[in-house]
Amino acid sequence: MMKGRIEVTQGDITRLHVDAIVNAANNTLLGGGGVDGAIHRAAGPALLEECRTLNGCATGEAKITRGYNLPAKWVIHTVGPVWRGGGNREDELLANCYRNSLSLAEKYDIKTIAFPAISTGVYRFPVERAAEIAVREIKNFLERNTVIEKVTLVCFGEASYQKHLAVLEKFINQ
Ligand code: ADP
């Protein structure tokens, strides 16, 4: 579903023909499971080579590499917080992931960008709560940015997709 410049879809982020995809990486930036593993497999070994030069990434921050064998030209690597009950700045750190990724995109003149549902896999952030933060931050960013044409939230699985759709509807209608 598309509402303005924000879209929610279901599928594999590695297949998208967008300027940049965002990776839900870990602090080492040296690969992992989930979407991180899928992105490294699809991009090929040159991605890991470039990631080795970056000296990791702090939680909430973002770094950019080329996309190599991916259809996307760029990969923006960001590190979401591990959910530890909500009292450890998890909301703020997740918001930083979206903000810092979008700021990097702006700097690189990226017009189309796709995000996975950062932190909602192995890092166990509650999906609805994460979706609210994602949509709020993307919407706030787009209100003052005119370069980015489209932001896609790519959900893996029907349950995640339905929750993101509901949150997008709520934000658009308020
Ligand atoms: P995190 O460690 O930040 O929780 P995960 O990769 O475990 O990262 O999960 C983040 C989200 O990405 C989850 O919703 C997971 O289902 C989803 N995901 C996993 N593989 C893909 C993929 N190929 N494309 C899009 N989303 C994916």
Coordinates of C-alpha atoms in Angstrom, one line a residue, residues 14-92:
T14 CA 17.4 -8.0 -1.5
R15 CA 15.4 -8.2 -4.7
L16 CA 14.3 -4.5 -4.8
H17 CA 15.3 -2.2 -7.5
V18 CA 15.8 0.9 -5.4
D19 CA 18.7 3.3 -5.0
A20 CA 19.5 2.0 -1.5
I21 CA 18.4 -0.8 0.8
V22 CA 19.0 -0.6 4.6
N23 CA 20.6 -3.5 6.4
A24 CA 19.7 -4.3 10.0
A25 CA 23.3 -5.1 10.8
N26 CA 25.1 -5.8 14.1
N27 CA 27.9 -3.7 15.7
T28 CA 30.7 -5.6 13.9
L29 CA 29.2 -5.0 10.4
L30 CA 30.8 -8.3 9.5
G31 CA 27.6 -10.1 8.7
G32 CA 25.1 -12.2 10.6
G33 CA 21.8 -14.0 10.2
G34 CA 18.4 -12.7 9.2
V35 CA 18.2 -9.9 6.7
D36 CA 22.0 -9.2 7.2
G37 CA 22.9 -12.7 6.0
A38 CA 20.5 -12.4 3.1
I39 CA 22.0 -9.1 2.0
H40 CA 25.6 -10.4 2.2
R41 CA 24.7 -13.5 0.2
A42 CA 23.0 -11.5 -2.5
A43 CA 25.6 -8.8 -2.7
G44 CA 28.6 -11.2 -2.8
P45 CA 31.9 -11.2 -0.9
A46 CA 33.0 -7.7 -2.0
L47 CA 30.4 -6.3 0.4
L48 CA 32.1 -7.9 3.4
E49 CA 35.5 -6.7 2.1
E50 CA 34.2 -3.1 2.2
C51 CA 32.5 -3.6 5.5
R52 CA 35.8 -4.7 7.0
T53 CA 37.2 -1.2 6.4
L54 CA 34.4 0.5 8.3
N55 CA 35.5 -0.5 11.9
G56 CA 32.0 -1.4 13.0
C57 CA 29.0 0.8 13.8
A58 CA 27.5 2.0 17.1
T59 CA 23.9 1.1 17.9
G60 CA 21.6 3.8 16.3
E61 CA 24.3 4.9 13.8
A62 CA 24.5 4.2 10.1
K63 CA 27.2 3.7 7.5
I64 CA 27.1 3.3 3.7
T65 CA 28.6 0.9 1.3
R66 CA 28.1 0.0 -2.4
G67 CA 25.6 -2.7 -3.3
Y68 CA 27.8 -4.8 -5.5
N69 CA 25.7 -7.7 -7.0
L70 CA 22.4 -6.3 -5.5
P71 CA 20.0 -4.5 -7.7
A72 CA 20.4 -1.6 -5.2
K73 CA 23.3 0.7 -5.8
W74 CA 23.9 1.3 -2.1
V75 CA 23.5 -0.5 1.2
I76 CA 23.0 1.6 4.3
H77 CA 24.0 -0.4 7.4
T78 CA 22.4 0.5 10.6
V79 CA 22.4 -1.3 14.0
G80 CA 19.2 -1.5 15.9
P81 CA 18.9 -1.9 19.6
V82 CA 18.4 -5.3 21.3
W83 CA 15.0 -5.3 23.1
R84 CA 15.6 -5.5 26.8
G85 CA 12.2 -4.6 28.1
G86 CA 12.0 -1.0 26.9
G87 CA 13.8 0.7 29.7
N88 CA 17.2 0.9 28.0
R89 CA 16.6 3.7 25.5
E90 CA 15.4 1.1 22.9
D91 CA 12.8 3.5 21.4
E92 CA 15.3 6.3 21.0

